[in-house]
Short mmCIF file of C-alpha atoms in Angstrom, two decimals:
data_model
loop_
_atom_site.label_atom_id
_atom_site.label_comp_id
_atom_site.label_asym_id
_atom_site.label_seq_id
_atom_site.Cartn_x
_atom_site.Cartn_y
_atom_site.Cartn_z
CA MET A 1 0.04 -0.01 -0.09
CA THR A 2 1.36 3.65 -0.83
CA GLN A 3 1.67 6.25 1.45
CA THR A 4 -0.89 8.13 -0.24
CA THR A 5 -3.56 5.39 -0.14
CA GLU A 6 -2.51 4.87 3.70
CA ARG A 7 -3.16 8.58 4.17
CA LYS A 8 -6.64 8.46 2.74
CA ALA A 9 -7.50 5.17 4.63
CA ASP A 10 -6.76 6.78 8.04
CA ALA A 11 -8.81 9.26 9.73
CA GLY A 12 -6.22 9.69 12.31
CA LEU A 13 -6.66 10.53 15.97
CA ARG A 14 -8.36 13.54 17.00
CA GLU A 15 -5.83 16.36 17.34
CA GLY A 16 -5.70 18.76 20.42
CA VAL A 17 -8.86 18.09 22.02
CA MET A 18 -7.55 16.98 25.46
CA SER A 19 -7.22 19.68 28.48
CA GLY A 20 -4.87 19.43 31.16
CA PRO A 21 -7.52 18.20 33.70
CA GLU A 22 -8.41 15.36 31.12
CA LEU A 23 -4.77 14.26 30.80
CA ALA A 24 -4.63 14.35 34.51
CA ALA A 25 -7.61 12.15 34.64
CA GLN A 26 -6.20 9.73 32.38
CA ALA A 27 -3.12 9.37 34.71
CA ILE A 28 -4.89 9.14 37.72
CA ALA A 29 -7.68 6.84 36.62
CA SER A 30 -4.98 4.56 35.39
CA ILE A 31 -3.59 4.43 39.02
CA ALA A 32 -7.07 3.76 40.70
CA PRO A 33 -6.04 5.60 43.94
CA SER A 34 -9.59 4.92 45.64
CA ALA A 35 -8.80 1.00 45.03
CA VAL A 36 -5.36 1.01 46.20
CA ILE A 37 -6.37 3.18 49.35
CA ALA A 38 -9.02 0.73 50.01
CA PHE A 39 -6.42 -2.49 50.48
CA THR A 40 -2.71 -1.58 49.95
CA ALA A 41 -2.17 0.26 53.26
CA ALA A 42 -3.56 -2.71 55.20
CA ALA A 43 -1.26 -4.91 53.36
CA ILE A 44 1.74 -2.86 53.96
CA PHE A 45 0.84 -2.33 57.71
CA LEU A 46 1.28 -6.16 58.06
CA GLY A 47 5.07 -5.70 57.59
CA ALA A 48 5.78 -2.17 58.10
CA GLY A 49 3.39 -1.29 60.92
CA ASN A 50 3.97 2.42 61.81
CA GLY A 51 6.38 2.67 59.09
CA THR A 52 3.42 2.34 56.42
CA MET A 53 3.61 5.90 55.66
CA PHE A 54 7.24 5.96 55.08
CA ALA A 55 6.82 3.06 52.54
CA PHE A 56 4.36 5.16 50.64
CA LEU A 57 6.52 8.19 50.72
CA LEU A 58 9.65 5.96 49.40
CA ALA A 59 7.22 4.66 46.67
CA THR A 60 6.40 8.02 45.55
CA VAL A 61 9.99 9.18 45.45
CA VAL A 62 10.76 6.17 43.17
CA ILE A 63 7.63 6.91 40.78
CA LEU A 64 8.80 10.53 40.62
CA CYS A 65 12.09 9.51 39.54
CA VAL A 66 10.35 7.44 36.67
CA GLY A 67 8.34 10.38 36.03
CA TYR A 68 10.96 12.72 35.58
CA ILE A 69 12.62 10.79 32.92
CA VAL A 70 9.32 10.18 31.10
CA SER A 71 8.46 13.88 31.35
CA MET A 72 12.01 14.80 29.80
CA PHE A 73 10.99 12.40 26.84
CA ALA A 74 7.53 13.91 26.70
CA ARG A 75 8.87 17.48 26.48
CA GLN A 76 11.02 16.36 23.52
CA HIS A 77 8.66 14.23 21.61
CA ALA A 78 4.88 14.01 21.40
CA SER A 79 3.50 10.55 20.28
CA ALA A 80 0.82 8.20 20.73
CA GLY A 81 3.32 5.54 21.46
CA SER A 82 4.07 6.19 24.89
CA LEU A 83 7.08 4.58 26.41
CA TYR A 84 7.52 2.27 23.29
CA THR A 85 8.51 5.58 21.28
CA TYR A 86 10.49 7.19 24.00
CA VAL A 87 12.88 3.85 24.62
CA ALA A 88 13.42 3.72 20.73
CA LYS A 89 15.16 7.12 21.07
CA GLY A 90 17.71 5.49 23.50
CA LEU A 91 17.84 1.72 22.94
CA GLY A 92 16.67 1.51 19.29
CA PRO A 93 14.08 -1.05 17.80
CA THR A 94 14.92 -3.87 19.86
CA GLY A 95 14.42 -2.01 23.35
CA ALA A 96 11.49 -0.22 22.07
CA PHE A 97 9.81 -3.43 21.01
CA ALA A 98 10.37 -4.79 24.55
CA ALA A 99 9.09 -1.61 26.20
CA GLY A 100 6.18 -1.65 23.99
CA VAL A 101 5.05 -5.20 24.63
CA ALA A 102 5.85 -4.85 28.33
CA LEU A 103 3.65 -1.70 28.64
CA LEU A 104 0.86 -3.44 26.72
CA ILE A 105 1.00 -6.38 28.85
CA GLY A 106 0.73 -4.00 31.71
CA SER A 107 -2.05 -1.88 30.36
CA TRP A 108 -4.37 -4.65 29.26
CA GLY A 109 -3.59 -6.57 32.50
CA ILE A 110 -4.61 -3.80 34.74
CA ALA A 111 -7.88 -3.41 32.68
CA ALA A 112 -8.65 -7.06 32.80
CA GLY A 113 -7.76 -7.21 36.54
CA SER A 114 -9.69 -4.21 37.55
CA LEU A 115 -12.60 -5.57 35.55
CA GLY A 116 -12.71 -8.18 38.54
CA GLY A 117 -12.81 -5.30 41.11
CA ALA A 118 -15.57 -3.47 39.39
CA VAL A 119 -17.57 -6.67 39.33
CA SER A 120 -16.96 -7.47 42.59
CA TYR A 121 -18.02 -4.23 44.21
CA ALA A 122 -20.84 -3.73 41.81
CA SER A 123 -22.08 -7.08 43.26
CA ASP A 124 -21.81 -5.72 46.78
CA LEU A 125 -23.42 -2.47 45.89
CA LEU A 126 -26.61 -4.29 44.28
CA GLN A 127 -26.74 -6.67 47.33
CA ILE A 128 -27.02 -3.41 49.67
CA PHE A 129 -30.00 -2.55 47.63
CA GLY A 130 -31.59 -6.10 48.08
CA ILE A 131 -30.75 -7.43 44.74
CA PRO A 132 -29.17 -10.98 44.97
CA ALA A 133 -26.20 -10.48 42.67
CA THR A 134 -24.26 -13.45 43.93
CA GLY A 135 -23.51 -16.65 42.04
CA THR A 136 -21.63 -17.24 39.04
CA VAL A 137 -24.26 -16.34 36.39
CA TRP A 138 -24.67 -12.88 38.18
CA LEU A 139 -20.90 -12.21 38.29
CA VAL A 140 -20.43 -13.33 34.56
CA VAL A 141 -23.23 -10.85 33.37
CA LEU A 142 -21.79 -7.96 35.39
CA ALA A 143 -18.39 -8.62 33.87
CA ILE A 144 -19.77 -8.59 30.30
CA VAL A 145 -21.96 -5.39 30.99
CA ILE A 146 -19.32 -3.40 32.89
CA GLY A 147 -16.42 -4.71 30.26
CA GLY A 148 -18.67 -3.98 27.47
CA LEU A 149 -19.48 -0.23 28.40
CA ALA A 150 -15.70 0.36 29.25
CA THR A 151 -15.03 -0.85 25.60
CA PHE A 152 -17.75 1.44 24.39
CA PHE A 153 -16.57 4.66 25.98
CA THR A 154 -12.92 4.12 24.70
CA ILE A 155 -14.22 3.60 21.15
CA ARG A 156 -16.77 6.38 21.17
CA GLY A 157 -13.95 8.82 21.89
CA ILE A 158 -11.04 9.94 24.07
CA ARG A 159 -12.80 12.88 25.17
CA ILE A 160 -15.92 11.02 26.65
CA SER A 161 -13.70 8.31 27.96
CA ALA A 162 -11.46 10.67 29.77
CA ARG A 163 -14.23 12.64 31.08
CA VAL A 164 -15.92 9.38 32.49
CA SER A 165 -12.80 8.67 34.01
CA LEU A 166 -12.27 12.09 35.46
CA VAL A 167 -15.87 12.32 36.90
CA LEU A 168 -15.68 8.63 38.51
CA GLU A 169 -12.45 9.16 40.15
CA LEU A 170 -13.20 12.76 41.29
CA VAL A 171 -16.28 11.24 43.02
CA SER A 172 -14.34 8.11 44.29
CA VAL A 173 -11.65 10.09 45.92
CA PHE A 174 -14.17 12.81 47.38
CA ILE A 175 -16.23 10.08 49.08
CA ILE A 176 -13.07 8.65 50.61
CA LEU A 177 -11.78 11.98 51.68
CA VAL A 178 -15.00 12.73 53.29
CA LEU A 179 -14.66 9.33 55.32
CA LEU A 180 -11.10 10.06 56.38
CA ILE A 181 -11.58 13.63 57.35
CA ALA A 182 -14.67 12.61 59.22
CA ALA A 183 -12.62 9.94 61.03
CA LEU A 184 -10.17 12.38 62.22
CA ILE A 185 -12.67 14.74 63.41
CA TRP A 186 -14.16 11.84 65.28
CA LEU A 187 -10.73 11.20 66.92
CA GLY A 188 -10.38 14.59 68.18
CA PRO A 189 -7.08 15.01 70.07
CA ASP A 190 -6.16 11.54 69.36
CA ALA A 191 -6.11 12.35 65.63
CA TRP A 192 -2.34 13.25 66.20
CA ASP A 193 -0.61 9.99 66.09
CA PRO A 194 3.28 10.78 66.82
CA ALA A 195 4.26 7.02 66.69
CA GLN A 196 3.62 7.15 63.01
CA PHE A 197 6.45 9.85 62.55
CA SER A 198 9.03 7.94 64.71
CA PHE A 199 11.66 5.47 63.32
CA GLU A 200 11.44 3.59 66.56
CA GLY A 201 10.50 -0.15 66.23
CA VAL A 202 10.06 0.43 62.52
CA PRO A 203 11.23 -2.73 60.69
CA PHE A 204 13.48 -1.45 57.66
CA GLN A 205 12.66 -4.75 55.89
CA GLY A 206 9.04 -4.25 56.38
CA VAL A 207 9.37 -0.79 55.06
CA ALA A 208 11.10 -1.92 51.97
CA ALA A 209 8.67 -4.62 51.34
CA GLY A 210 5.91 -2.17 51.68
CA MET A 211 7.59 0.17 49.12
CA VAL A 212 7.17 -2.48 46.75
CA LEU A 213 3.53 -2.52 47.20
CA GLY A 214 3.39 1.15 47.37
CA ILE A 215 5.04 1.29 43.82
CA LEU A 216 2.45 -1.25 42.54
CA GLY A 217 -0.21 1.22 43.64
CA PHE A 218 1.08 3.76 41.12
CA VAL A 219 1.58 1.56 37.90
CA GLY A 220 0.01 3.27 34.84
CA PHE A 221 0.65 6.70 36.21
CA SER A 222 2.30 7.81 33.04
CA SER A 223 -0.41 6.81 30.83
CA ALA A 224 -1.02 10.41 29.75
CA ASP A 225 2.02 10.32 27.26
CA ALA A 226 -0.10 8.01 25.05
CA LEU A 227 -2.17 11.18 24.00
CA GLY A 228 0.43 13.03 22.40
CA ARG A 229 -1.63 13.87 19.27
CA GLU A 230 -4.83 14.38 21.25
CA ALA A 231 -3.57 16.69 24.08
CA ARG A 232 -3.39 20.43 23.81
CA ASN A 233 0.32 21.72 23.92
CA PRO A 234 1.31 18.25 24.48
CA HIS A 235 5.12 19.16 25.21
CA THR A 236 3.99 21.11 28.23
CA ALA A 237 0.66 19.65 29.53
CA ILE A 238 1.72 15.81 29.38
CA PRO A 239 4.77 16.36 31.70
CA ARG A 240 2.59 18.54 34.05
CA ALA A 241 -0.10 15.65 34.22
CA ILE A 242 2.23 12.92 34.76
CA MET A 243 4.27 14.58 37.61
CA TRP A 244 1.35 16.24 39.27
CA SER A 245 -0.70 13.11 39.29
CA ALA A 246 2.06 11.22 40.86
CA VAL A 247 2.59 14.01 43.64
CA ILE A 248 -1.04 14.28 44.16
CA VAL A 249 -1.94 10.51 44.46
CA GLY A 250 1.44 9.96 46.57
CA VAL A 251 -0.05 12.73 49.18
CA LEU A 252 -3.20 11.11 49.17
CA TYR A 253 -1.77 7.63 49.94
CA VAL A 254 0.36 8.97 52.69
CA PHE A 255 -2.58 10.79 54.15
CA ALA A 256 -5.01 7.82 53.91
CA ALA A 257 -2.56 5.48 55.48
CA TYR A 258 -1.89 7.75 58.37
CA THR A 259 -5.66 8.13 58.95
CA GLN A 260 -6.38 4.35 58.60
CA ILE A 261 -3.60 3.69 61.32
CA ALA A 262 -4.79 6.40 63.55
CA VAL A 263 -8.11 5.05 63.59
CA LEU A 264 -7.76 1.17 63.56
CA GLY A 265 -4.34 0.73 64.97
CA ASP A 266 -3.35 -2.89 64.90
CA GLU A 267 -6.73 -3.81 63.54
CA LEU A 268 -5.73 -2.51 60.16
CA GLY A 269 -4.04 -5.70 59.43
CA GLU A 270 -6.99 -7.76 60.48
CA VAL A 271 -10.17 -6.20 58.86
CA ALA A 272 -11.13 -7.42 55.54
CA SER A 273 -12.33 -3.99 54.41
CA PRO A 274 -10.35 -1.18 56.22
CA LEU A 275 -12.63 1.89 54.67
CA GLN A 276 -15.75 0.03 55.68
CA ALA A 277 -14.38 -0.69 59.15
CA ILE A 278 -13.57 2.86 59.68
CA ASN A 279 -17.14 3.81 58.47
CA GLU A 280 -18.81 1.61 61.16
CA ARG A 281 -16.18 2.59 63.79
CA ILE A 282 -17.00 6.29 63.53
CA GLY A 283 -20.77 5.58 63.20
CA MET A 284 -21.23 7.30 59.66
CA PRO A 285 -24.92 7.44 58.62
CA GLY A 286 -26.55 4.21 57.20
CA TRP A 287 -26.83 5.96 53.73
CA PHE A 288 -23.05 6.56 53.53
CA ALA A 289 -22.08 2.83 53.25
CA PRO A 290 -23.70 2.31 49.70
CA ILE A 291 -22.07 5.59 48.71
CA LEU A 292 -18.56 4.14 49.77
CA VAL A 293 -19.13 1.01 47.95
CA PHE A 294 -20.11 2.97 44.98
CA GLY A 295 -17.04 5.07 45.18
CA VAL A 296 -14.60 2.02 45.14
CA ALA A 297 -16.67 0.34 42.20
CA ALA A 298 -16.40 3.61 40.33
CA SER A 299 -12.54 3.68 40.78
CA PHE A 300 -12.23 0.14 39.51
CA PHE A 301 -14.34 0.92 36.53
CA ALA A 302 -12.38 3.92 35.57
CA VAL A 303 -9.25 1.99 35.74
CA VAL A 304 -10.62 -0.63 33.27
CA VAL A 305 -11.20 2.43 30.81
CA ALA A 306 -8.06 4.22 30.98
CA PRO A 307 -5.49 1.54 30.33
CA LEU A 308 -7.64 0.35 27.29
CA ASN A 309 -6.77 3.90 25.83
CA VAL A 310 -3.21 3.33 26.13
CA VAL A 311 -3.38 -0.21 24.52
CA GLY A 312 -5.24 1.20 21.60
CA ARG A 313 -2.64 3.95 20.82
CA ILE A 314 0.22 1.96 21.31
CA ILE A 315 -0.87 -0.78 18.81
CA TYR A 316 -2.20 1.97 16.61
CA VAL A 317 1.55 3.50 16.30
CA MET A 318 2.92 -0.07 15.93
CA GLY A 319 0.44 -0.29 13.16
CA LYS A 320 1.64 2.89 11.62
CA GLU A 321 5.23 1.67 11.68
CA GLY A 322 4.65 -1.93 10.35
CA ILE A 323 5.42 -3.73 13.67
CA VAL A 324 1.88 -5.02 13.66
CA PRO A 325 -0.51 -5.36 10.74
CA GLU A 326 -1.39 -1.96 9.13
CA ARG A 327 -5.01 -2.23 9.53
CA PHE A 328 -4.40 -1.49 13.33
CA GLY A 329 -2.86 1.66 12.15
CA ARG A 330 -6.17 3.14 11.14
CA THR A 331 -8.99 4.72 13.41
CA HIS A 332 -12.57 4.88 12.97
CA GLU A 333 -13.65 7.50 10.56
CA THR A 334 -16.29 9.18 13.08
CA HIS A 335 -14.89 8.66 16.46
CA LEU A 336 -11.27 8.70 15.45
CA THR A 337 -10.02 6.11 17.77
CA PRO A 338 -8.27 2.89 17.32
CA HIS A 339 -11.44 0.98 17.31
CA ARG A 340 -9.97 -2.28 15.77
CA VAL A 341 -7.43 -2.75 18.62
CA LEU A 342 -10.26 -1.76 21.17
CA LEU A 343 -12.56 -4.20 19.86
CA ILE A 344 -9.97 -6.90 20.46
CA ALA A 345 -8.48 -5.73 23.60
CA GLY A 346 -11.62 -4.95 25.43
CA PRO A 347 -13.45 -8.41 24.80
CA ALA A 348 -10.38 -10.10 25.36
CA ALA A 349 -10.24 -8.64 28.90
CA ILE A 350 -14.00 -9.63 29.39
CA LEU A 351 -13.22 -13.16 28.14
CA LEU A 352 -10.29 -13.67 30.83
CA ASP A 353 -12.43 -12.47 33.41
CA VAL A 354 -15.48 -14.59 32.38
CA ILE A 355 -13.29 -17.93 32.16
CA LEU A 356 -11.96 -17.12 35.52
CA LEU A 357 -15.23 -16.59 37.00
CA ILE A 358 -16.69 -19.73 35.45
CA ALA A 359 -13.89 -21.72 37.12
CA GLY A 360 -14.87 -20.49 40.46
CA THR A 361 -12.39 -17.65 41.18
CA HIS A 362 -13.38 -14.82 43.50
CA PRO A 363 -13.51 -11.49 41.56
CA MET A 364 -10.99 -9.94 43.95
CA ASP A 365 -8.57 -12.86 43.34
CA ILE A 366 -8.77 -12.02 39.64
CA VAL A 367 -7.64 -8.57 40.50
CA VAL A 368 -4.71 -9.82 42.38
CA TRP A 369 -3.61 -12.30 39.90
CA VAL A 370 -3.98 -10.48 36.68
CA ASP A 371 -2.71 -7.13 38.23
CA THR A 372 0.38 -8.88 39.41
CA TYR A 373 0.99 -10.26 36.02
CA ALA A 374 0.43 -6.84 34.44
CA THR A 375 2.81 -5.22 36.98
CA TYR A 376 5.92 -7.21 35.59
CA GLY A 377 5.23 -5.41 32.21
CA TYR A 378 5.20 -2.17 33.96
CA MET A 379 8.37 -2.65 35.81
CA VAL A 380 10.30 -3.89 32.85
CA ALA A 381 8.90 -0.59 30.67
CA TYR A 382 9.90 1.78 33.65
CA ALA A 383 13.28 0.28 33.83
CA LEU A 384 13.82 0.30 30.12
CA VAL A 385 12.89 3.92 29.73
CA ALA A 386 14.95 4.97 32.69
CA VAL A 387 18.16 3.44 30.91
CA ALA A 388 16.98 4.94 27.61
CA GLY A 389 16.53 8.41 29.08
CA VAL A 390 20.38 8.34 30.11
CA ILE A 391 21.63 7.26 26.74
CA TYR A 392 19.31 9.66 25.26
CA THR A 393 20.68 12.87 26.91
CA ARG A 394 24.13 11.68 26.63
CA LYS A 395 23.70 11.27 22.90
CA HIS A 396 22.23 14.75 22.67
CA ALA A 397 24.54 16.46 25.02
CA MET A 398 21.70 17.37 27.39
CA PRO A 399 22.37 18.08 31.10
CA ASN A 400 21.79 14.81 32.60
CA THR A 401 23.00 14.76 35.93
CA LEU A 402 19.49 14.39 37.30
CA ILE A 403 18.55 11.93 34.80
CA TRP A 404 21.43 9.78 35.71
CA ILE A 405 20.45 9.93 39.57
CA ALA A 406 16.58 9.32 38.55
CA ALA A 407 17.56 6.36 36.21
CA VAL A 408 19.73 4.59 39.12
CA VAL A 409 16.82 4.94 41.61
CA ALA A 410 14.14 3.76 39.25
CA VAL A 411 16.30 0.78 37.78
CA VAL A 412 17.31 -0.58 41.34
CA ALA A 413 13.86 0.02 42.53
CA MET A 414 12.28 -1.94 39.63
CA ALA A 415 14.90 -4.72 40.10
CA TYR A 416 13.96 -4.92 43.71
CA VAL A 417 10.21 -4.96 42.99
CA PHE A 418 10.77 -7.67 40.45
CA PHE A 419 13.02 -9.75 42.93
CA ALA A 420 10.45 -9.13 45.84
CA ASN A 421 7.60 -10.63 43.74
CA VAL A 422 9.48 -13.80 42.88
CA TRP A 423 11.55 -14.41 46.26
CA PRO A 424 10.37 -16.02 48.49
CA VAL A 425 8.36 -18.00 46.15
CA PRO A 426 4.84 -16.95 46.58
CA ALA A 427 2.03 -19.57 46.60
CA PHE A 428 0.12 -20.71 43.50
CA PRO A 429 -0.88 -19.20 41.05
CA ILE A 430 1.07 -15.97 41.78
CA ASN A 431 4.35 -18.27 41.59
CA ILE A 432 3.76 -19.07 37.99
CA LEU A 433 2.87 -15.59 36.91
CA PRO A 434 6.67 -14.34 36.19
CA TYR A 435 7.09 -17.27 33.98
CA LEU A 436 3.81 -16.58 32.26
CA PHE A 437 5.10 -12.98 31.57
CA ILE A 438 8.38 -14.14 30.40
CA GLY A 439 6.78 -16.42 28.02
CA THR A 440 4.33 -13.59 26.73
CA MET A 441 7.32 -11.47 25.84
CA LEU A 442 9.09 -14.39 24.16
CA LEU A 443 6.08 -14.99 22.10
CA ALA A 444 5.60 -11.63 20.96
CA PHE A 445 9.34 -11.35 20.12
CA LEU A 446 8.89 -14.15 17.52
CA ARG A 447 7.02 -11.36 15.79
CA PHE A 448 10.10 -9.06 16.14
CA TRP A 449 12.54 -11.72 14.98
CA TRP A 450 10.42 -12.55 11.94
CA ILE A 451 10.31 -8.69 11.09
CA LYS A 452 14.09 -8.34 11.64
CA ALA A 453 14.70 -11.51 9.20
CA ASN A 454 12.16 -10.55 6.55
CA ARG A 455 11.32 -6.97 6.72
CA PRO A 456 14.29 -5.29 8.23
CA GLU A 457 13.39 -1.96 6.66
CA VAL A 458 10.33 -1.72 8.78
CA LEU A 459 12.65 -1.41 11.98
CA LYS A 460 13.84 1.94 10.75
CA ASN A 461 10.17 3.28 11.35
CA VAL A 462 10.30 2.43 15.30
CA GLY A 463 10.10 5.52 17.32
CA ASN A 464 9.56 7.90 14.33
CA THR A 465 5.86 8.24 14.53
CA HIS A 466 5.38 11.62 16.23
CA THR A 467 2.32 13.73 16.48
CA GLU A 468 2.97 15.67 13.41
CA MET A 469 3.43 12.41 11.36
CA LEU A 470 0.13 10.95 12.50
CA GLU A 471 -1.73 11.58 9.31
CA GLY A 472 -5.44 12.23 9.40
CA VAL A 473 -7.80 15.06 9.64
CA GLY A 474 -8.67 14.64 13.14
#
């Protein structure tokens, strides 16, 4: 197909329609802070105790190091290819392909895993209103409906999907903040907990392990970088969205951890649902419980939508460059979204959840299992972009002292996260997930090696599809 024909065939992505808040919504929705607050602080507390806040603080520092490097690339290059494009600038086609596939695994896996969380909390919400939404049939129906809606929003348009994510996350975070602030007011003078600001008795190993969980609570934070064409002033708006979303969410995590420990104390590591336990402890009105459940369900739904946007745009760029079949490098003529990719990625996420639900898996186990698998992808992508940042700045004679420092912190932290997830060997099926991830990467590389052997000219295109080169009338 000639370049001219291709230009006529592709309507392109919609240009310059995403505002700063909408970009931040994409980033924050991919993190799903409400869902993380609901469970992660309790998990960290089991090992870190009163050092839980410090674990979240360290995780925030690590993520800001990654974000600093990603933002450097975003200021230089606007693209829909996200880390796939950035890594190409430092590590070439092989590194770019590895980062792209790893990020696809991460983004799609987070969407599929979070669908399980949305199903779980939607079921709980319906039960509060007297609807017996239990049993496999109900859960499967919810997975199909919720996953179908998420896919619809991503295909319908980037603005509508971003606005849905923005509204749901704002509502969700507001609900949780109301609960936490009310809890501190209820505590009165006891709201000041000096033990949480002391290192006395805080186990270093527990804080380090907690940092791992804290980092996992940020995965997807850089997803706004996949909206290079659709953002207004992408070279400034995207770096701001990435860095500020990480800062805001980090502060929120620290505040939520402090409040949960102050209210529940040692019970934090024992209760099944810390937020609901706080709700009962402080005697919130009966009508607040369903609102709280809705807030967490909304957060999970938002994080199904946001990563699918990233999946669509990375494969769209890969289609433009010839890494995947060219038909994926075209968008919907009306909605200007990569619909062909989304019509595969969305239903695939639904199918995975349906299979696991039919097999008797609890929806929240789906969250743990699939999100853990996805996390390996993010860790590899973040480490690769950190290394690429050092090489890129050195190649272009850019000041890179801070890039070096950020890269060392990021790579060491990602390596530690990877190690902490495989040793000590966890229980089944978590123990097989690293090998499943490696197997997926190798399977994807069969495509890369085939292209290298049969169409080597394609590799010259990798990383060169920037905003101004994405043809289309959008």
